Amino acid sequence: MHPSSLLARRTWQEIGGGFLLVPVGSTEQHGPHLPLSVDTVVATAVADELARRCRAAGQEALVAPAVAYGASGEHEQFPGTVSIGTRALALLLLELGRSASAWAQRIVFVNGHGGNLDALAEAVPRLRDEGRDAAWLPCAAPAADPQVGDSHAGRTETSLVARLRPDDVRWERAEPGASEPLPDLLPRLRIEGVRAVSPNGVLGDPFGASAAEGARLLDAMTDTAWVRLRHGRVAANGCLVPGETGVADA
Ligand SMILES: [Zn+2]
Protein backbone atom coordinates (compact mmCIF):
# COMPACT_ATOMS: atom_id res chain seq x y z
CA MET A 1 0.00 0.00 0.00
CA HIS A 2 1.05 3.58 -0.61
CA PRO A 3 2.78 5.12 2.45
CA SER A 4 0.43 8.08 2.85
CA SER A 5 -3.16 7.67 3.96
CA LEU A 6 -3.93 11.29 3.04
CA LEU A 7 -6.07 11.55 -0.07
CA ALA A 8 -4.62 14.96 -0.85
CA ARG A 9 -1.10 13.53 -1.14
CA ARG A 10 -1.95 10.77 -3.60
CA THR A 11 -2.03 10.94 -7.40
CA TRP A 12 -5.05 9.60 -9.22
CA GLN A 13 -3.07 6.51 -10.24
CA GLU A 14 -2.49 5.75 -6.56
CA ILE A 15 -6.20 5.53 -5.76
CA GLY A 16 -7.52 2.00 -5.67
CA GLY A 17 -10.86 2.20 -3.93
CA GLY A 18 -11.00 1.40 -0.23
CA PHE A 19 -12.64 3.40 2.53
CA LEU A 20 -12.72 7.18 2.44
CA LEU A 21 -12.85 8.79 5.89
CA VAL A 22 -14.03 12.40 5.79
CA PRO A 23 -13.47 14.47 8.95
CA VAL A 24 -16.33 16.92 9.51
CA GLY A 25 -15.65 19.73 11.96
CA SER A 26 -16.52 23.36 12.47
CA THR A 27 -15.02 26.84 12.61
CA GLU A 28 -16.50 27.88 15.90
CA GLN A 29 -15.57 29.73 19.07
CA HIS A 30 -14.20 27.51 21.84
CA GLY A 31 -13.86 29.95 24.70
CA PRO A 32 -11.06 32.45 25.39
CA HIS A 33 -8.38 29.75 25.52
CA LEU A 34 -8.96 27.36 22.59
CA PRO A 35 -8.78 27.95 18.82
CA LEU A 36 -11.72 27.95 16.42
CA SER A 37 -10.47 24.73 14.83
CA VAL A 38 -10.98 22.38 17.81
CA ASP A 39 -13.72 20.21 16.31
CA THR A 40 -11.91 19.89 12.98
CA VAL A 41 -8.61 19.00 14.68
CA VAL A 42 -10.26 16.31 16.81
CA ALA A 43 -12.22 14.79 13.91
CA THR A 44 -9.08 14.71 11.78
CA ALA A 45 -7.05 13.04 14.52
CA VAL A 46 -9.67 10.31 14.98
CA ALA A 47 -9.94 9.80 11.20
CA ASP A 48 -6.15 9.55 10.88
CA GLU A 49 -5.97 6.89 13.57
CA LEU A 50 -8.90 4.95 12.10
CA ALA A 51 -7.15 4.94 8.72
CA ARG A 52 -3.96 3.70 10.35
CA ARG A 53 -5.84 0.85 12.05
CA CYS A 54 -7.72 -0.05 8.86
CA ARG A 55 -4.53 -0.24 6.87
CA ALA A 56 -2.80 -2.29 9.57
CA ALA A 57 -5.72 -4.72 9.24
CA GLY A 58 -5.28 -4.90 5.47
CA GLN A 59 -8.17 -2.59 4.57
CA GLU A 60 -7.14 0.35 2.37
CA ALA A 61 -8.40 3.61 3.88
CA LEU A 62 -7.77 7.23 3.00
CA VAL A 63 -8.47 10.43 4.93
CA ALA A 64 -10.02 13.21 2.84
CA PRO A 65 -9.32 16.90 3.42
CA ALA A 66 -11.57 17.90 6.32
CA VAL A 67 -14.85 19.75 5.96
CA ALA A 68 -13.86 22.62 8.24
CA TYR A 69 -17.19 24.50 8.24
CA GLY A 70 -20.28 23.16 9.93
CA ALA A 71 -23.59 24.19 11.45
CA SER A 72 -22.68 26.45 14.37
CA GLY A 73 -25.48 29.00 14.43
CA GLU A 74 -25.72 28.89 18.23
CA HIS A 75 -22.15 30.25 18.43
CA GLU A 76 -22.52 33.05 15.88
CA GLN A 77 -22.61 35.76 18.55
CA PHE A 78 -18.88 35.15 19.04
CA PRO A 79 -16.45 36.66 16.49
CA GLY A 80 -14.55 34.14 14.41
CA THR A 81 -17.38 31.64 14.20
CA VAL A 82 -18.28 30.82 10.60
CA SER A 83 -21.39 28.68 10.19
CA ILE A 84 -22.74 27.44 6.88
CA GLY A 85 -25.88 26.05 8.51
CA THR A 86 -27.62 22.71 8.30
CA ARG A 87 -29.08 23.13 4.80
CA ALA A 88 -25.79 24.01 3.12
CA LEU A 89 -23.83 21.41 5.08
CA ALA A 90 -26.31 18.66 4.20
CA LEU A 91 -26.04 19.55 0.52
CA LEU A 92 -22.24 19.68 0.72
CA LEU A 93 -22.07 16.23 2.36
CA LEU A 94 -24.53 14.83 -0.17
CA GLU A 95 -22.61 16.05 -3.21
CA LEU A 96 -19.25 15.13 -1.67
CA GLY A 97 -20.55 11.61 -1.03
CA ARG A 98 -22.03 11.27 -4.50
CA SER A 99 -18.79 12.34 -6.14
CA ALA A 100 -16.39 10.30 -4.01
CA SER A 101 -18.46 7.15 -4.23
CA ALA A 102 -17.59 7.00 -7.94
CA TRP A 103 -14.31 5.47 -6.78
CA ALA A 104 -14.39 4.91 -3.02
CA GLN A 105 -15.77 1.63 -1.74
CA ARG A 106 -17.31 3.26 1.31
CA ILE A 107 -17.60 6.86 2.59
CA VAL A 108 -17.51 7.38 6.35
CA PHE A 109 -17.98 10.87 7.75
CA VAL A 110 -16.11 11.26 11.06
CA ASN A 111 -17.96 13.99 12.90
CA GLY A 112 -16.40 16.26 15.52
CA HIS A 113 -19.26 18.71 16.11
CA GLY A 114 -22.67 17.96 17.61
CA GLY A 115 -24.32 20.79 15.66
CA ASN A 116 -23.68 18.84 12.45
CA LEU A 117 -25.95 15.95 13.41
CA ASP A 118 -29.05 17.15 11.58
CA ALA A 119 -27.10 17.62 8.34
CA LEU A 120 -25.54 14.16 8.63
CA ALA A 121 -28.91 12.58 9.39
CA GLU A 122 -30.29 14.20 6.25
CA ALA A 123 -27.43 13.60 3.79
CA VAL A 124 -26.20 10.13 4.74
CA PRO A 125 -29.53 8.24 4.59
CA ARG A 126 -30.14 9.90 1.23
CA LEU A 127 -26.80 8.66 -0.08
CA ARG A 128 -27.75 5.20 1.14
CA ASP A 129 -31.17 5.41 -0.52
CA GLU A 130 -29.31 6.14 -3.74
CA GLY A 131 -27.43 2.87 -3.33
CA ARG A 132 -24.14 4.32 -2.10
CA ASP A 133 -22.26 2.86 0.84
CA ALA A 134 -22.13 5.82 3.23
CA ALA A 135 -22.24 6.15 7.00
CA TRP A 136 -21.11 8.48 9.76
CA LEU A 137 -19.78 8.14 13.27
CA PRO A 138 -19.28 10.58 16.13
CA CYS A 139 -16.06 11.39 17.95
CA ALA A 140 -17.52 10.68 21.36
CA ALA A 141 -15.45 11.05 24.50
CA PRO A 142 -16.24 8.65 27.32
CA ALA A 143 -19.07 10.03 29.45
CA ALA A 144 -17.83 12.00 32.43
CA ASP A 145 -19.90 12.86 35.50
CA PRO A 146 -23.38 13.61 34.10
CA GLN A 147 -23.99 16.15 36.87
CA VAL A 148 -21.17 18.35 35.62
CA GLY A 149 -21.43 20.05 32.25
CA ASP A 150 -18.41 19.62 29.98
CA SER A 151 -19.89 19.95 26.53
CA HIS A 152 -17.90 22.79 25.05
CA ALA A 153 -14.34 24.06 25.60
CA GLY A 154 -14.29 22.48 29.07
CA ARG A 155 -11.93 19.91 30.50
CA THR A 156 -12.40 17.32 27.75
CA GLU A 157 -11.81 19.55 24.74
CA THR A 158 -8.99 21.43 26.48
CA SER A 159 -7.22 18.13 27.18
CA LEU A 160 -7.68 17.01 23.57
CA VAL A 161 -6.19 20.22 22.18
CA ALA A 162 -3.37 20.07 24.75
CA ARG A 163 -2.55 16.65 23.30
CA LEU A 164 -3.01 17.46 19.61
CA ARG A 165 -2.04 21.16 19.33
CA PRO A 166 -0.22 22.05 22.55
CA ASP A 167 0.88 25.47 21.30
CA ASP A 168 -2.75 26.44 20.62
CA VAL A 169 -3.94 26.35 24.25
CA ARG A 170 -3.89 29.77 25.97
CA TRP A 171 -3.62 28.36 29.50
CA GLU A 172 -3.47 31.81 31.09
CA ARG A 173 -6.93 32.58 29.70
CA ALA A 174 -8.60 29.31 30.67
CA GLU A 175 -11.59 29.94 32.93
CA PRO A 176 -14.84 28.18 33.76
CA GLY A 177 -18.06 28.94 31.93
CA ALA A 178 -21.58 27.66 32.49
CA SER A 179 -21.12 24.32 34.25
CA GLU A 180 -24.72 23.15 34.55
CA PRO A 181 -25.42 19.88 32.66
CA LEU A 182 -26.17 20.55 28.99
CA PRO A 183 -29.81 19.41 29.12
CA ASP A 184 -30.48 22.16 31.68
CA LEU A 185 -28.92 24.80 29.43
CA LEU A 186 -30.36 23.65 26.13
CA PRO A 187 -33.83 25.25 26.16
CA ARG A 188 -32.42 28.77 26.56
CA LEU A 189 -29.34 28.03 24.45
CA ARG A 190 -31.46 26.93 21.50
CA ILE A 191 -33.49 30.14 21.49
CA GLU A 192 -30.95 32.75 22.57
CA GLY A 193 -27.61 31.20 21.59
CA VAL A 194 -24.58 30.19 23.64
CA ARG A 195 -23.67 33.73 24.66
CA ALA A 196 -26.90 34.07 26.66
CA VAL A 197 -25.97 31.13 28.90
CA SER A 198 -22.19 31.59 28.87
CA PRO A 199 -20.66 35.01 28.17
CA ASN A 200 -17.18 33.53 27.65
CA GLY A 201 -18.42 30.72 25.37
CA VAL A 202 -17.34 27.86 27.66
CA LEU A 203 -19.84 25.18 28.71
CA GLY A 204 -17.88 23.40 31.40
CA ASP A 205 -14.60 24.08 33.19
CA PRO A 206 -11.15 23.52 31.72
CA PHE A 207 -9.64 23.11 35.20
CA GLY A 208 -7.68 19.85 35.48
CA ALA A 209 -7.16 19.45 31.74
CA SER A 210 -3.84 18.02 30.58
CA ALA A 211 -2.16 16.54 27.53
CA ALA A 212 -1.91 13.19 29.32
CA GLU A 213 -5.66 13.17 29.85
CA GLY A 214 -6.11 14.21 26.21
CA ALA A 215 -4.05 11.22 25.08
CA ARG A 216 -6.24 8.87 27.13
CA LEU A 217 -9.44 10.50 25.82
CA LEU A 218 -8.25 10.28 22.25
CA ASP A 219 -7.43 6.60 22.63
CA ALA A 220 -10.84 5.91 24.15
CA MET A 221 -12.61 7.90 21.42
CA THR A 222 -10.72 6.08 18.71
CA ASP A 223 -11.38 2.68 20.29
CA THR A 224 -15.12 3.40 20.31
CA ALA A 225 -15.05 4.69 16.74
CA TRP A 226 -13.04 1.67 15.65
CA VAL A 227 -15.62 -0.75 17.07
CA ARG A 228 -18.33 1.15 15.20
CA LEU A 229 -16.36 1.12 11.97
CA ARG A 230 -15.45 -2.57 12.16
CA HIS A 231 -18.59 -4.10 13.67
CA GLY A 232 -21.29 -1.43 13.70
CA ARG A 233 -24.56 -1.49 11.85
CA VAL A 234 -25.93 1.58 10.13
CA ALA A 235 -28.93 3.08 11.94
CA ALA A 236 -31.79 4.89 10.20
CA ASN A 237 -30.01 8.23 10.62
CA GLY A 238 -26.92 6.88 8.89
CA CYS A 239 -24.90 6.57 12.10
CA LEU A 240 -22.74 3.50 12.66
CA VAL A 241 -23.86 2.09 16.00
CA PRO A 242 -22.37 -0.80 17.93
CA GLY A 243 -24.02 -3.82 16.36
CA GLU A 244 -25.03 -5.91 19.32
CA THR A 245 -26.22 -3.37 21.82
CA GLY A 246 -27.71 -1.13 19.15
CA VAL A 247 -27.10 1.90 21.34
CA ALA A 248 -28.62 4.94 19.74
CA ASP A 249 -26.33 7.91 19.54
CA ALA A 250 -26.74 11.62 19.64
ZN1 LIG B 1 -16.02 21.58 20.12
CSV table of C-alpha atoms and ligand atoms in Angstrom, one decimal:
chain,number,residue,atom,x,y,z
A,1,MET,CA,0.0,0.0,0.0
A,2,HIS,CA,1.1,3.6,-0.6
A,3,PRO,CA,2.8,5.1,2.4
A,4,SER,CA,0.4,8.1,2.9
A,5,SER,CA,-3.2,7.7,4.0
A,6,LEU,CA,-3.9,11.3,3.0
A,7,LEU,CA,-6.1,11.5,-0.1
A,8,ALA,CA,-4.6,15.0,-0.8
A,9,ARG,CA,-1.1,13.5,-1.1
A,10,ARG,CA,-2.0,10.8,-3.6
A,11,THR,CA,-2.0,10.9,-7.4
A,12,TRP,CA,-5.0,9.6,-9.2
A,13,GLN,CA,-3.1,6.5,-10.2
A,14,GLU,CA,-2.5,5.8,-6.6
A,15,ILE,CA,-6.2,5.5,-5.8
A,16,GLY,CA,-7.5,2.0,-5.7
A,17,GLY,CA,-10.9,2.2,-3.9
A,18,GLY,CA,-11.0,1.4,-0.2
A,19,PHE,CA,-12.6,3.4,2.5
A,20,LEU,CA,-12.7,7.2,2.4
A,21,LEU,CA,-12.8,8.8,5.9
A,22,VAL,CA,-14.0,12.4,5.8
A,23,PRO,CA,-13.5,14.5,8.9
A,24,VAL,CA,-16.3,16.9,9.5
A,25,GLY,CA,-15.6,19.7,12.0
A,26,SER,CA,-16.5,23.4,12.5
A,27,THR,CA,-15.0,26.8,12.6
A,28,GLU,CA,-16.5,27.9,15.9
A,29,GLN,CA,-15.6,29.7,19.1
A,30,HIS,CA,-14.2,27.5,21.8
A,31,GLY,CA,-13.9,30.0,24.7
A,32,PRO,CA,-11.1,32.5,25.4
A,33,HIS,CA,-8.4,29.8,25.5
A,34,LEU,CA,-9.0,27.4,22.6
A,35,PRO,CA,-8.8,27.9,18.8
A,36,LEU,CA,-11.7,28.0,16.4
A,37,SER,CA,-10.5,24.7,14.8
A,38,VAL,CA,-11.0,22.4,17.8
A,39,ASP,CA,-13.7,20.2,16.3
A,40,THR,CA,-11.9,19.9,13.0
A,41,VAL,CA,-8.6,19.0,14.7
A,42,VAL,CA,-10.3,16.3,16.8
A,43,ALA,CA,-12.2,14.8,13.9
A,44,THR,CA,-9.1,14.7,11.8
A,45,ALA,CA,-7.0,13.0,14.5
A,46,VAL,CA,-9.7,10.3,15.0
A,47,ALA,CA,-9.9,9.8,11.2
A,48,ASP,CA,-6.1,9.6,10.9
A,49,GLU,CA,-6.0,6.9,13.6
A,50,LEU,CA,-8.9,4.9,12.1
A,51,ALA,CA,-7.2,4.9,8.7
A,52,ARG,CA,-4.0,3.7,10.4
A,53,ARG,CA,-5.8,0.8,12.0
A,54,CYS,CA,-7.7,-0.1,8.9
A,55,ARG,CA,-4.5,-0.2,6.9
A,56,ALA,CA,-2.8,-2.3,9.6
A,57,ALA,CA,-5.7,-4.7,9.2
A,58,GLY,CA,-5.3,-4.9,5.5
A,59,GLN,CA,-8.2,-2.6,4.6
A,60,GLU,CA,-7.1,0.3,2.4
A,61,ALA,CA,-8.4,3.6,3.9
A,62,LEU,CA,-7.8,7.2,3.0
A,63,VAL,CA,-8.5,10.4,4.9
A,64,ALA,CA,-10.0,13.2,2.8
A,65,PRO,CA,-9.3,16.9,3.4
A,66,ALA,CA,-11.6,17.9,6.3
A,67,VAL,CA,-14.9,19.7,6.0
A,68,ALA,CA,-13.9,22.6,8.2
A,69,TYR,CA,-17.2,24.5,8.2
A,70,GLY,CA,-20.3,23.2,9.9
A,71,ALA,CA,-23.6,24.2,11.4
A,72,SER,CA,-22.7,26.5,14.4
A,73,GLY,CA,-25.5,29.0,14.4
A,74,GLU,CA,-25.7,28.9,18.2
A,75,HIS,CA,-22.1,30.2,18.4
A,76,GLU,CA,-22.5,33.1,15.9
A,77,GLN,CA,-22.6,35.8,18.6
A,78,PHE,CA,-18.9,35.2,19.0
A,79,PRO,CA,-16.4,36.7,16.5
A,80,GLY,CA,-14.6,34.1,14.4
A,81,THR,CA,-17.4,31.6,14.2
A,82,VAL,CA,-18.3,30.8,10.6
A,83,SER,CA,-21.4,28.7,10.2
A,84,ILE,CA,-22.7,27.4,6.9
A,85,GLY,CA,-25.9,26.1,8.5
A,86,THR,CA,-27.6,22.7,8.3
A,87,ARG,CA,-29.1,23.1,4.8
A,88,ALA,CA,-25.8,24.0,3.1
A,89,LEU,CA,-23.8,21.4,5.1
A,90,ALA,CA,-26.3,18.7,4.2
A,91,LEU,CA,-26.0,19.6,0.5
A,92,LEU,CA,-22.2,19.7,0.7
A,93,LEU,CA,-22.1,16.2,2.4
A,94,LEU,CA,-24.5,14.8,-0.2
A,95,GLU,CA,-22.6,16.1,-3.2
A,96,LEU,CA,-19.3,15.1,-1.7
A,97,GLY,CA,-20.5,11.6,-1.0
A,98,ARG,CA,-22.0,11.3,-4.5
A,99,SER,CA,-18.8,12.3,-6.1
A,100,ALA,CA,-16.4,10.3,-4.0
A,101,SER,CA,-18.5,7.1,-4.2
A,102,ALA,CA,-17.6,7.0,-7.9
A,103,TRP,CA,-14.3,5.5,-6.8
A,104,ALA,CA,-14.4,4.9,-3.0
A,105,GLN,CA,-15.8,1.6,-1.7
A,106,ARG,CA,-17.3,3.3,1.3
A,107,ILE,CA,-17.6,6.9,2.6
A,108,VAL,CA,-17.5,7.4,6.3
A,109,PHE,CA,-18.0,10.9,7.8
A,110,VAL,CA,-16.1,11.3,11.1
A,111,ASN,CA,-18.0,14.0,12.9
A,112,GLY,CA,-16.4,16.3,15.5
A,113,HIS,CA,-19.3,18.7,16.1
A,114,GLY,CA,-22.7,18.0,17.6
A,115,GLY,CA,-24.3,20.8,15.7
A,116,ASN,CA,-23.7,18.8,12.4
A,117,LEU,CA,-25.9,16.0,13.4
A,118,ASP,CA,-29.1,17.2,11.6
A,119,ALA,CA,-27.1,17.6,8.3
A,120,LEU,CA,-25.5,14.2,8.6
A,121,ALA,CA,-28.9,12.6,9.4
A,122,GLU,CA,-30.3,14.2,6.2
A,123,ALA,CA,-27.4,13.6,3.8
A,124,VAL,CA,-26.2,10.1,4.7
A,125,PRO,CA,-29.5,8.2,4.6
A,126,ARG,CA,-30.1,9.9,1.2
A,127,LEU,CA,-26.8,8.7,-0.1
A,128,ARG,CA,-27.7,5.2,1.1
A,129,ASP,CA,-31.2,5.4,-0.5
A,130,GLU,CA,-29.3,6.1,-3.7
A,131,GLY,CA,-27.4,2.9,-3.3
A,132,ARG,CA,-24.1,4.3,-2.1
A,133,ASP,CA,-22.3,2.9,0.8
A,134,ALA,CA,-22.1,5.8,3.2
A,135,ALA,CA,-22.2,6.1,7.0
A,136,TRP,CA,-21.1,8.5,9.8
A,137,LEU,CA,-19.8,8.1,13.3
A,138,PRO,CA,-19.3,10.6,16.1
A,139,CYS,CA,-16.1,11.4,17.9
A,140,ALA,CA,-17.5,10.7,21.4
A,141,ALA,CA,-15.5,11.1,24.5
A,142,PRO,CA,-16.2,8.7,27.3
A,143,ALA,CA,-19.1,10.0,29.5
A,144,ALA,CA,-17.8,12.0,32.4
A,145,ASP,CA,-19.9,12.9,35.5
A,146,PRO,CA,-23.4,13.6,34.1
A,147,GLN,CA,-24.0,16.2,36.9
A,148,VAL,CA,-21.2,18.3,35.6
A,149,GLY,CA,-21.4,20.1,32.3
A,150,ASP,CA,-18.4,19.6,30.0
A,151,SER,CA,-19.9,20.0,26.5
A,152,HIS,CA,-17.9,22.8,25.0
A,153,ALA,CA,-14.3,24.1,25.6
A,154,GLY,CA,-14.3,22.5,29.1
A,155,ARG,CA,-11.9,19.9,30.5
A,156,THR,CA,-12.4,17.3,27.7
A,157,GLU,CA,-11.8,19.6,24.7
A,158,THR,CA,-9.0,21.4,26.5
A,159,SER,CA,-7.2,18.1,27.2
A,160,LEU,CA,-7.7,17.0,23.6
A,161,VAL,CA,-6.2,20.2,22.2
A,162,ALA,CA,-3.4,20.1,24.7
A,163,ARG,CA,-2.5,16.6,23.3
A,164,LEU,CA,-3.0,17.5,19.6
A,165,ARG,CA,-2.0,21.2,19.3
A,166,PRO,CA,-0.2,22.1,22.6
A,167,ASP,CA,0.9,25.5,21.3
A,168,ASP,CA,-2.7,26.4,20.6
A,169,VAL,CA,-3.9,26.4,24.3
A,170,ARG,CA,-3.9,29.8,26.0
A,171,TRP,CA,-3.6,28.4,29.5
A,172,GLU,CA,-3.5,31.8,31.1
A,173,ARG,CA,-6.9,32.6,29.7
A,174,ALA,CA,-8.6,29.3,30.7
A,175,GLU,CA,-11.6,29.9,32.9
A,176,PRO,CA,-14.8,28.2,33.8
A,177,GLY,CA,-18.1,28.9,31.9
A,178,ALA,CA,-21.6,27.7,32.5
A,179,SER,CA,-21.1,24.3,34.2
A,180,GLU,CA,-24.7,23.2,34.5
A,181,PRO,CA,-25.4,19.9,32.7
A,182,LEU,CA,-26.2,20.5,29.0
A,183,PRO,CA,-29.8,19.4,29.1
A,184,ASP,CA,-30.5,22.2,31.7
A,185,LEU,CA,-28.9,24.8,29.4
A,186,LEU,CA,-30.4,23.7,26.1
A,187,PRO,CA,-33.8,25.3,26.2
A,188,ARG,CA,-32.4,28.8,26.6
A,189,LEU,CA,-29.3,28.0,24.5
A,190,ARG,CA,-31.5,26.9,21.5
A,191,ILE,CA,-33.5,30.1,21.5
A,192,GLU,CA,-30.9,32.8,22.6
A,193,GLY,CA,-27.6,31.2,21.6
A,194,VAL,CA,-24.6,30.2,23.6
A,195,ARG,CA,-23.7,33.7,24.7
A,196,ALA,CA,-26.9,34.1,26.7
A,197,VAL,CA,-26.0,31.1,28.9
A,198,SER,CA,-22.2,31.6,28.9
A,199,PRO,CA,-20.7,35.0,28.2
A,200,ASN,CA,-17.2,33.5,27.6
A,201,GLY,CA,-18.4,30.7,25.4
A,202,VAL,CA,-17.3,27.9,27.7
A,203,LEU,CA,-19.8,25.2,28.7
A,204,GLY,CA,-17.9,23.4,31.4
A,205,ASP,CA,-14.6,24.1,33.2
A,206,PRO,CA,-11.1,23.5,31.7
A,207,PHE,CA,-9.6,23.1,35.2
A,208,GLY,CA,-7.7,19.8,35.5
A,209,ALA,CA,-7.2,19.4,31.7
A,210,SER,CA,-3.8,18.0,30.6
A,211,ALA,CA,-2.2,16.5,27.5
A,212,ALA,CA,-1.9,13.2,29.3
A,213,GLU,CA,-5.7,13.2,29.9
A,214,GLY,CA,-6.1,14.2,26.2
A,215,ALA,CA,-4.1,11.2,25.1
A,216,ARG,CA,-6.2,8.9,27.1
A,217,LEU,CA,-9.4,10.5,25.8
A,218,LEU,CA,-8.2,10.3,22.2
A,219,ASP,CA,-7.4,6.6,22.6
A,220,ALA,CA,-10.8,5.9,24.1
A,221,MET,CA,-12.6,7.9,21.4
A,222,THR,CA,-10.7,6.1,18.7
A,223,ASP,CA,-11.4,2.7,20.3
A,224,THR,CA,-15.1,3.4,20.3
A,225,ALA,CA,-15.1,4.7,16.7
A,226,TRP,CA,-13.0,1.7,15.6
A,227,VAL,CA,-15.6,-0.7,17.1
A,228,ARG,CA,-18.3,1.1,15.2
A,229,LEU,CA,-16.4,1.1,12.0
A,230,ARG,CA,-15.5,-2.6,12.2
A,231,HIS,CA,-18.6,-4.1,13.7
A,232,GLY,CA,-21.3,-1.4,13.7
A,233,ARG,CA,-24.6,-1.5,11.9
A,234,VAL,CA,-25.9,1.6,10.1
A,235,ALA,CA,-28.9,3.1,11.9
A,236,ALA,CA,-31.8,4.9,10.2
A,237,ASN,CA,-30.0,8.2,10.6
A,238,GLY,CA,-26.9,6.9,8.9
A,239,CYS,CA,-24.9,6.6,12.1
A,240,LEU,CA,-22.7,3.5,12.7
A,241,VAL,CA,-23.9,2.1,16.0
A,242,PRO,CA,-22.4,-0.8,17.9
A,243,GLY,CA,-24.0,-3.8,16.4
A,244,GLU,CA,-25.0,-5.9,19.3
A,245,THR,CA,-26.2,-3.4,21.8
A,246,GLY,CA,-27.7,-1.1,19.2
A,247,VAL,CA,-27.1,1.9,21.3
A,248,ALA,CA,-28.6,4.9,19.7
A,249,ASP,CA,-26.3,7.9,19.5
A,250,ALA,CA,-26.7,11.6,19.6
B,1,ZN,ZN,-16.0,21.6,20.1
